[in-house]
Coordinates of C-alpha atoms in Angstrom, one line a residue:
Chain A
M1 CA 90.9 59.7 -72.1
K2 CA 87.4 58.5 -71.6
E3 CA 88.5 56.6 -68.4
K4 CA 90.0 59.8 -67.0
L5 CA 86.9 61.7 -67.8
R6 CA 84.9 58.9 -66.0
K7 CA 87.1 59.1 -62.9
I8 CA 86.6 63.1 -62.8
I9 CA 82.7 62.5 -63.0
N10 CA 82.9 59.9 -60.4
G11 CA 84.9 62.3 -58.2
I12 CA 82.0 64.7 -58.5
K13 CA 79.4 61.9 -57.9
I14 CA 81.0 60.7 -54.7
K15 CA 81.1 64.4 -53.3
N16 CA 77.3 64.6 -53.9
G17 CA 76.9 61.2 -52.2
D18 CA 75.6 59.8 -55.3
E19 CA 76.4 56.2 -56.9
E20 CA 79.4 56.0 -59.1
I21 CA 79.1 55.6 -62.9
E22 CA 80.5 52.2 -64.2
I23 CA 80.4 52.8 -68.0
I24 CA 80.2 56.1 -69.8
R25 CA 79.4 56.1 -73.6
N26 CA 80.0 58.7 -76.2
E27 CA 76.3 59.2 -76.5
S28 CA 75.8 59.6 -72.5
R29 CA 74.2 62.9 -71.9
L30 CA 75.8 64.9 -69.0
L31 CA 72.6 66.1 -67.5
E32 CA 70.0 63.5 -68.2
D33 CA 72.0 60.2 -68.4
L34 CA 74.8 60.9 -65.9
G35 CA 72.5 63.1 -63.5
L36 CA 74.9 66.2 -63.4
D37 CA 73.4 69.6 -62.6
S38 CA 74.6 73.1 -63.4
I39 CA 77.0 73.1 -60.4
D40 CA 78.5 69.8 -61.3
L41 CA 79.1 70.9 -64.8
A42 CA 80.8 74.1 -63.6
E43 CA 83.1 71.9 -61.5
L44 CA 83.6 69.5 -64.4
T45 CA 84.9 72.5 -66.6
V46 CA 87.5 73.4 -64.0
K47 CA 88.7 69.9 -63.5
I48 CA 89.0 69.3 -67.3
E49 CA 90.8 72.5 -67.7
N50 CA 93.2 71.6 -64.8
D51 CA 93.9 68.1 -66.4
F52 CA 93.8 68.8 -70.0
S53 CA 94.3 72.6 -70.3
I54 CA 91.4 72.9 -72.4
D55 CA 88.2 74.8 -71.8
V56 CA 85.6 72.5 -73.4
F57 CA 82.7 74.8 -72.7
E58 CA 84.4 77.8 -74.5
D59 CA 82.2 77.7 -77.5
G60 CA 79.1 77.0 -75.4
I61 CA 77.7 74.3 -73.3
V62 CA 78.4 70.7 -74.4
S63 CA 75.8 68.1 -73.7
T64 CA 77.3 64.6 -74.2
I65 CA 80.6 62.8 -73.4
G66 CA 81.4 62.5 -77.1
E67 CA 81.3 66.2 -77.5
I68 CA 83.7 66.7 -74.6
L69 CA 85.9 64.1 -76.1
E70 CA 85.7 65.7 -79.5
R71 CA 86.9 69.1 -78.0
L72 CA 89.7 67.4 -76.1
E73 CA 91.0 65.6 -79.2
K74 CA 90.9 68.7 -81.5
Chain B
M1 CA 38.5 74.2 -73.0
E2 CA 39.1 75.0 -69.4
K3 CA 42.0 77.1 -68.4
F4 CA 44.9 75.2 -66.8
F5 CA 46.4 76.6 -63.7
W6 CA 49.5 74.3 -63.4
I7 CA 51.2 71.6 -65.5
D8 CA 54.0 69.7 -64.1
K9 CA 55.0 66.9 -66.5
K10 CA 57.7 65.4 -64.3
R11 CA 55.3 64.7 -61.4
L12 CA 52.4 63.9 -63.8
K13 CA 50.3 66.7 -62.3
T14 CA 47.9 69.0 -64.2
K15 CA 45.4 71.2 -62.5
T16 CA 42.8 73.4 -64.0
Y17 CA 41.6 76.6 -62.1
S18 CA 38.4 74.7 -61.1
E19 CA 40.5 72.0 -59.7
L20 CA 42.6 74.5 -57.7
L21 CA 39.3 75.9 -56.2
E22 CA 38.2 72.4 -55.3
D23 CA 41.7 71.8 -53.5
L24 CA 41.3 75.2 -51.8
S25 CA 37.7 74.5 -50.7
N26 CA 38.8 71.0 -49.3
K27 CA 41.8 72.3 -47.4
D28 CA 41.4 72.9 -43.6
Y29 CA 45.0 72.9 -42.2
I30 CA 48.4 73.9 -43.1
F31 CA 51.9 73.6 -41.5
N32 CA 53.5 76.7 -40.2
E33 CA 56.7 75.5 -41.9
I34 CA 56.5 74.7 -45.7
N35 CA 58.8 73.3 -48.2
F36 CA 58.4 72.1 -51.7
D37 CA 58.5 68.4 -52.5
D38 CA 55.7 69.1 -54.9
P39 CA 55.6 72.7 -56.2
Y40 CA 51.9 72.6 -56.8
E41 CA 51.3 71.8 -53.0
F42 CA 53.8 74.5 -52.0
F43 CA 51.8 77.2 -53.9
L44 CA 48.5 75.9 -52.7
D45 CA 49.9 76.4 -49.2
I46 CA 50.8 80.0 -50.2
I47 CA 47.4 80.8 -51.5
F48 CA 45.7 79.1 -48.6
S49 CA 47.8 81.3 -46.2
M50 CA 47.0 84.4 -47.9
I51 CA 43.3 83.6 -48.0
N52 CA 43.3 83.0 -44.3
G53 CA 45.9 85.6 -43.2
L54 CA 48.2 83.1 -41.8
Q55 CA 51.9 83.4 -40.9
I56 CA 54.2 80.8 -42.4
L57 CA 57.8 80.1 -42.8
I58 CA 59.6 78.6 -45.9
S59 CA 62.2 76.3 -44.2
K60 CA 65.7 75.8 -45.3
E61 CA 65.6 72.4 -47.1
K62 CA 68.3 70.9 -45.2
N63 CA 67.4 72.4 -41.8
P64 CA 63.7 72.1 -41.2
I65 CA 62.8 73.5 -37.8
K66 CA 61.8 70.9 -35.3
D67 CA 58.5 72.3 -33.9
K68 CA 56.5 72.1 -37.2
K69 CA 52.9 72.7 -36.2
S70 CA 49.8 72.3 -38.0
I71 CA 47.4 75.3 -38.0
K72 CA 43.7 74.3 -38.3
V73 CA 41.5 76.5 -40.3
K74 CA 37.7 76.3 -41.0
K75 CA 36.9 75.1 -44.6
R76 CA 35.6 77.6 -47.0
T77 CA 34.0 76.9 -50.3
F78 CA 35.1 78.8 -53.2
S79 CA 33.2 78.8 -56.4
S80 CA 35.3 81.4 -58.3
L81 CA 38.8 82.8 -58.3
E82 CA 37.2 86.2 -57.5
D83 CA 35.9 84.8 -54.3
V84 CA 39.5 83.7 -53.5
F85 CA 40.9 87.3 -54.4
M86 CA 38.3 88.8 -52.3
K87 CA 39.3 86.7 -49.2
I88 CA 42.9 87.5 -49.7
E89 CA 42.0 91.2 -49.9
E90 CA 40.1 90.9 -46.6
N91 CA 42.9 89.0 -44.8
K92 CA 46.2 90.1 -46.5
K93 CA 47.1 92.4 -43.7
D94 CA 47.7 89.5 -41.4
F95 CA 49.5 87.3 -43.9
R96 CA 53.2 86.9 -43.4
L97 CA 55.7 84.8 -45.4
S98 CA 59.1 84.3 -43.8
M99 CA 62.1 83.0 -45.5
F100 CA 66.0 82.8 -44.8
T101 CA 68.6 84.9 -46.6
S102 CA 72.2 84.6 -46.4
G103 CA 73.4 87.3 -44.0
T104 CA 76.3 89.5 -44.9
T105 CA 78.1 89.0 -41.5
G106 CA 77.6 85.3 -41.2
K107 CA 74.4 84.5 -39.6
P108 CA 71.4 83.6 -41.9
K109 CA 68.6 86.1 -41.4
K110 CA 64.9 85.3 -41.2
I111 CA 62.9 87.9 -43.2
S112 CA 59.3 88.2 -42.9
H113 CA 57.4 89.7 -45.9
S114 CA 53.9 91.2 -45.8
F115 CA 51.7 90.9 -48.7
N116 CA 52.6 94.4 -49.7
T117 CA 56.2 93.8 -50.1
L118 CA 55.7 90.5 -52.0
A119 CA 53.3 92.2 -54.4
R120 CA 54.8 95.5 -54.7
N121 CA 55.5 95.0 -58.5
L122 CA 52.5 93.0 -59.2
K123 CA 50.6 94.3 -62.1
K124 CA 47.0 93.1 -62.6
S125 CA 45.7 94.0 -66.0
D126 CA 43.6 92.4 -68.8
R127 CA 46.6 92.7 -71.1
F128 CA 48.3 90.1 -69.0
S129 CA 45.4 87.6 -68.9
D130 CA 46.6 85.5 -71.7
N131 CA 50.1 85.0 -70.2
I132 CA 51.4 81.5 -70.1
W133 CA 54.4 81.1 -68.0
A134 CA 57.1 78.6 -68.0
F135 CA 58.0 78.4 -64.4
A136 CA 61.8 78.3 -64.1
Y137 CA 62.7 79.1 -60.4
K138 CA 63.1 76.9 -57.7
P139 CA 59.7 77.7 -55.9
T140 CA 61.3 78.7 -52.7
H141 CA 63.5 81.3 -54.5
F142 CA 62.2 84.8 -53.7
A143 CA 61.9 85.7 -57.3
G144 CA 60.0 82.5 -58.0
I145 CA 57.3 83.5 -55.4
Q146 CA 57.0 86.9 -57.1
V147 CA 56.6 85.2 -60.6
F148 CA 53.9 83.1 -59.1
L149 CA 52.0 86.0 -57.6
Q150 CA 52.1 87.9 -60.8
G151 CA 50.8 85.0 -62.9
F152 CA 48.3 83.9 -60.2
F153 CA 46.6 87.3 -59.9
N154 CA 46.2 87.5 -63.5
K155 CA 44.7 84.0 -63.7
N156 CA 47.6 82.7 -65.9
S157 CA 48.8 79.1 -66.6
F158 CA 52.0 77.8 -65.4
I159 CA 54.1 75.2 -66.9
Y160 CA 56.6 73.9 -64.3
I161 CA 60.1 73.4 -65.9
F162 CA 62.6 74.2 -63.2
D163 CA 63.5 70.5 -62.8
S164 CA 62.4 69.2 -66.1
N165 CA 64.8 67.5 -68.6
K166 CA 66.7 70.4 -70.3
E167 CA 66.5 68.7 -73.5
S168 CA 62.7 68.6 -73.4
I169 CA 62.3 72.3 -72.7
P170 CA 62.2 73.6 -76.3
S171 CA 59.2 71.3 -77.1
I172 CA 57.5 71.9 -73.7
L173 CA 57.6 75.6 -74.5
L174 CA 56.3 75.1 -78.1
E175 CA 53.5 72.5 -77.1
N176 CA 52.2 74.7 -74.4
K177 CA 52.6 78.0 -76.4
V178 CA 54.5 79.5 -73.5
N179 CA 54.8 83.3 -74.0
S180 CA 56.3 84.4 -70.7
I181 CA 59.4 83.2 -68.7
S182 CA 61.2 84.6 -65.9
A183 CA 64.6 82.8 -65.0
T184 CA 68.1 83.2 -63.8
P185 CA 70.7 83.7 -66.4
T186 CA 72.3 80.5 -65.5
F187 CA 69.0 78.6 -66.3
F188 CA 69.2 80.3 -69.8
R189 CA 72.8 79.4 -70.2
F190 CA 71.8 75.7 -69.7
I191 CA 68.8 75.5 -71.8
L192 CA 69.8 77.5 -74.9
P193 CA 72.0 74.9 -76.4
F194 CA 68.9 72.7 -76.8
F195 CA 67.1 75.2 -79.0
K196 CA 67.7 74.2 -82.5
K197 CA 65.3 76.7 -84.1
E198 CA 63.6 80.0 -83.3
N199 CA 60.7 80.3 -81.0
R200 CA 58.4 83.2 -81.8
Y201 CA 55.7 82.5 -79.2
L202 CA 57.8 83.7 -76.3
K203 CA 57.1 87.5 -75.8
N204 CA 58.3 88.3 -72.3
I205 CA 61.6 87.3 -70.8
T206 CA 62.7 88.3 -67.4
L207 CA 66.3 87.7 -66.1
G208 CA 66.9 88.0 -62.4
G209 CA 69.0 86.8 -59.5
E210 CA 72.4 87.5 -61.0
R211 CA 74.1 89.7 -63.7
S212 CA 73.6 88.6 -67.1
E213 CA 76.2 89.3 -69.8
E214 CA 75.5 91.0 -73.2
Q215 CA 76.6 87.8 -75.0
L216 CA 73.8 85.8 -73.2
I217 CA 71.3 88.5 -74.0
N218 CA 72.2 88.3 -77.7
K219 CA 71.9 84.6 -77.7
I220 CA 68.5 84.7 -76.2
H221 CA 67.5 87.3 -78.6
N222 CA 68.4 85.1 -81.5
I223 CA 66.4 82.2 -80.3
F224 CA 63.5 84.2 -79.1
P225 CA 63.4 87.2 -81.6
D226 CA 59.8 88.4 -80.6
A227 CA 60.5 88.5 -77.0
K228 CA 61.2 91.7 -74.9
I229 CA 64.0 91.0 -72.4
R230 CA 64.2 92.7 -69.1
N231 CA 66.5 92.5 -66.4
I232 CA 65.1 92.7 -62.7
Y233 CA 66.9 93.7 -59.5
A234 CA 65.4 92.1 -56.6
S235 CA 66.7 91.0 -53.1
T236 CA 65.3 88.7 -50.6
E237 CA 65.3 91.6 -48.2
A238 CA 63.5 94.1 -50.5
G239 CA 61.7 92.2 -53.2
T240 CA 61.6 93.6 -56.8
L241 CA 62.9 97.2 -56.9
F242 CA 64.2 97.9 -60.4
K243 CA 63.7 96.7 -63.9
A244 CA 65.9 97.2 -67.0
E245 CA 65.9 96.6 -70.7
G246 CA 69.5 95.6 -71.2
E247 CA 72.0 96.6 -68.4
I248 CA 70.6 100.0 -67.6
F249 CA 68.1 100.0 -64.6
E250 CA 65.6 102.6 -64.3
I251 CA 64.5 104.1 -60.8
S252 CA 60.7 104.5 -61.0
E253 CA 59.1 107.5 -59.5
N254 CA 57.3 105.7 -56.8
I255 CA 60.4 104.6 -55.1
K256 CA 62.7 107.5 -56.1
E257 CA 62.5 109.1 -52.7
M258 CA 63.2 105.8 -50.9
I259 CA 66.6 105.2 -52.4
F260 CA 70.0 106.9 -52.5
F261 CA 73.6 106.2 -53.6
T262 CA 76.6 106.7 -51.2
E263 CA 79.8 108.5 -52.3
E264 CA 81.2 105.2 -53.4
N265 CA 78.0 104.5 -55.4
E266 CA 76.6 101.8 -53.1
L267 CA 72.8 101.4 -53.5
V268 CA 70.9 102.3 -50.2
I269 CA 67.3 101.7 -49.7
S270 CA 64.8 102.8 -47.2
K271 CA 63.5 100.6 -44.5
D272 CA 60.0 101.2 -45.9
L273 CA 60.9 99.2 -48.9
L274 CA 62.1 96.2 -46.9
G275 CA 60.4 93.2 -45.5
E276 CA 60.5 92.9 -41.6
F277 CA 63.7 91.4 -40.2
G278 CA 64.4 93.5 -37.1
Y279 CA 66.4 95.9 -39.0
E280 CA 66.4 99.1 -36.9
D281 CA 68.1 101.7 -38.9
K282 CA 66.1 103.9 -41.5
W283 CA 68.4 102.8 -44.3
F284 CA 69.6 99.5 -45.6
F285 CA 72.9 99.3 -47.3
T286 CA 72.6 96.7 -50.0
G287 CA 76.3 96.1 -50.9
D288 CA 75.6 96.7 -54.5
I289 CA 77.9 99.1 -56.2
V290 CA 76.4 100.9 -59.3
E291 CA 77.5 103.2 -62.0
K292 CA 75.2 106.2 -62.3
I293 CA 74.2 107.1 -65.9
D294 CA 71.9 110.0 -65.2
E295 CA 69.5 110.9 -62.2
N296 CA 67.1 108.0 -63.0
H297 CA 69.4 105.4 -64.5
F298 CA 72.2 103.1 -63.3
R299 CA 74.1 99.9 -64.1
F300 CA 75.2 97.4 -61.6
L301 CA 79.0 96.9 -61.4
H302 CA 79.7 94.4 -58.4
R303 CA 79.1 93.6 -54.9
K304 CA 80.9 95.6 -52.1
S305 CA 80.3 92.7 -49.5
D306 CA 81.6 89.3 -49.6
I307 CA 78.5 87.7 -50.7
I308 CA 79.1 85.3 -53.6
N309 CA 76.5 84.6 -56.3
I310 CA 76.4 81.0 -57.3
G311 CA 74.0 80.6 -60.3
G312 CA 71.6 83.2 -58.9
Y313 CA 71.9 82.1 -55.3
N314 CA 73.6 84.2 -52.7
V315 CA 76.1 82.5 -50.4
S316 CA 77.9 84.1 -47.4
P317 CA 81.4 82.7 -47.3
H318 CA 81.5 83.5 -43.5
N319 CA 78.7 81.1 -42.9
I320 CA 80.5 78.2 -44.5
E321 CA 83.9 79.1 -43.0
K322 CA 82.3 79.2 -39.6
Y323 CA 80.8 75.8 -40.1
L324 CA 84.1 74.2 -41.3
R325 CA 86.0 75.8 -38.5
K326 CA 84.1 73.6 -36.1
F327 CA 85.9 70.4 -37.5
D328 CA 88.5 69.3 -35.0
E329 CA 91.2 68.8 -37.7
I330 CA 90.6 72.1 -39.5
L331 CA 92.9 75.0 -38.3
D332 CA 91.9 77.7 -40.6
V333 CA 89.7 78.1 -43.8
R334 CA 89.0 80.6 -46.5
V335 CA 85.9 80.2 -48.8
Y336 CA 86.0 82.1 -52.0
G337 CA 84.3 82.3 -55.3
K338 CA 86.1 81.4 -58.6
T339 CA 84.8 83.1 -61.8
N340 CA 82.9 80.6 -63.8
K341 CA 81.4 81.1 -67.2
L342 CA 78.4 78.7 -66.6
I343 CA 77.2 79.8 -63.1
G344 CA 79.0 83.0 -62.4
N345 CA 81.1 81.7 -59.5
L346 CA 82.2 78.3 -58.4
L347 CA 82.5 78.0 -54.7
C348 CA 86.0 76.9 -53.5
A349 CA 87.7 76.6 -50.2
E350 CA 91.3 76.5 -49.0
I351 CA 91.8 74.6 -45.8
K352 CA 94.7 74.3 -43.4
I353 CA 94.6 71.1 -41.4
R354 CA 96.7 69.7 -38.6
D355 CA 98.0 66.6 -40.5
K356 CA 98.1 66.9 -44.3
R357 CA 98.2 63.0 -44.4
M358 CA 94.6 63.0 -43.3
K359 CA 93.3 65.2 -46.2
D360 CA 91.4 62.5 -48.1
D361 CA 89.4 61.4 -44.9
I362 CA 88.8 65.0 -44.0
E363 CA 87.5 66.0 -47.4
K364 CA 85.2 63.0 -47.3
D365 CA 83.9 63.9 -43.9
I366 CA 83.3 67.5 -45.0
Y367 CA 81.2 66.5 -48.0
V368 CA 79.1 63.8 -45.9
K369 CA 78.3 66.5 -43.3
M370 CA 77.8 69.4 -45.8
N371 CA 75.5 67.3 -47.9
R372 CA 73.4 67.0 -44.8
D373 CA 73.4 70.5 -43.6
F374 CA 73.5 72.6 -46.5
E375 CA 72.0 73.4 -49.9
K376 CA 74.2 72.2 -52.8
Y377 CA 75.1 75.7 -53.9
E378 CA 76.5 76.4 -50.4
I379 CA 79.0 73.6 -50.5
P380 CA 82.6 74.4 -51.8
R381 CA 83.1 72.3 -54.9
L382 CA 86.9 72.6 -55.1
I383 CA 88.8 72.1 -51.8
S384 CA 92.6 72.6 -51.6
F385 CA 94.6 71.8 -48.6
V386 CA 97.3 74.4 -48.0
D387 CA 100.1 75.3 -45.5
E388 CA 98.9 78.9 -45.0
I389 CA 95.7 80.9 -45.8
K390 CA 96.3 84.0 -47.8
K391 CA 95.6 87.2 -45.9
T392 CA 95.6 90.8 -47.1
D393 CA 97.9 93.4 -45.4
T394 CA 95.1 94.2 -42.9
G395 CA 94.7 90.5 -42.0
K396 CA 91.5 90.1 -44.0
K397 CA 91.2 86.9 -46.0
V398 CA 91.7 87.4 -49.6
R399 CA 88.4 86.7 -51.6

């Protein structure tokens, strides 16, 4: 699941013309460590919802990869 | 301790008001087109052009004009801020600040603002003198310039947080005892999760640029219990017009005669309230549909026009469609907004191409070119390649 998430994030990174991320960790922060911004996060929510049918931001904004995985595994 | 004018932790820049005066006294030229690599320099340019009654243009970041010229001005020494204000008063009639707005029909419009339109809602008073602002707009955003003028003319301190690490914002606000902040609802949606406890320093919160939902206002209130929360309606064409506490906007006496509502409740404003952009009619139809509460109060419902609000920035889908249609492989395109909890709308596109097998290459090409030519919020984030573009019965594209 983490690998799938990395692929989604890299899809966003490529669109922005940014470098791909090789490793993501549970503690990786979406904004600061992975360099995503508000528009990227909005796209990420839609992509995750398409792939996993879960709205990870339903109860508010999540800030790390670990928090996303936690909500996906609920 | 001397009063700070500008604190920008990210760029390791702090300036007191004396240092600002020194920088203004040492300055003897400006470019006719400005942008912001460094927000302090950007605002220094704006103050400098007000002082000298100059006409400058805020360029589109991705499309700077090619004939950028420097304007030479004789140096003046300023020993106090009052000197600066006096010079601005003297020359403000010649000052013009131009910027681009997304046109409703497809072509970006250049709008030129006089000092009076920019400063219409500016309030100068001793009771504002202790305001400490967290500056949370992109400096080139129209609302950002208005916040700046309000703070500057009241000799306030600014803490620049627009591109700060969001996680650090709660402590930046506390350390600097920030008591005022004006931002888009999207900005608040992103910073609120990092507040782990109440902040009672903050007294004034202004939300603008897009609609704010009640749930967000409640969350803001829980974290900043002592803050008064206001909504503001401003457009790049007209500047600040209405303010609201909660969702209900009030029409103040001074502009009452200069606005009206059409039968379908569209807000219409007089040309006298607008910046200059070659608009010939006496009235400007804003495209904002409202619900009237009583003679002096209303609530915004939705936009009549196709303009899509992406996290506080207006985007004209026609502009983007026109651009994409220029690609050889693209036969037809529809750009639309998909409702999104985080940023209001996510920009999406449906594209019909000659050969569907080419879709990956075309998509790649689109992003390379759009990243070069557009602001990020103007670039569709989800592209689907379709066989036919959806049209309404009258042949208009569905948005």
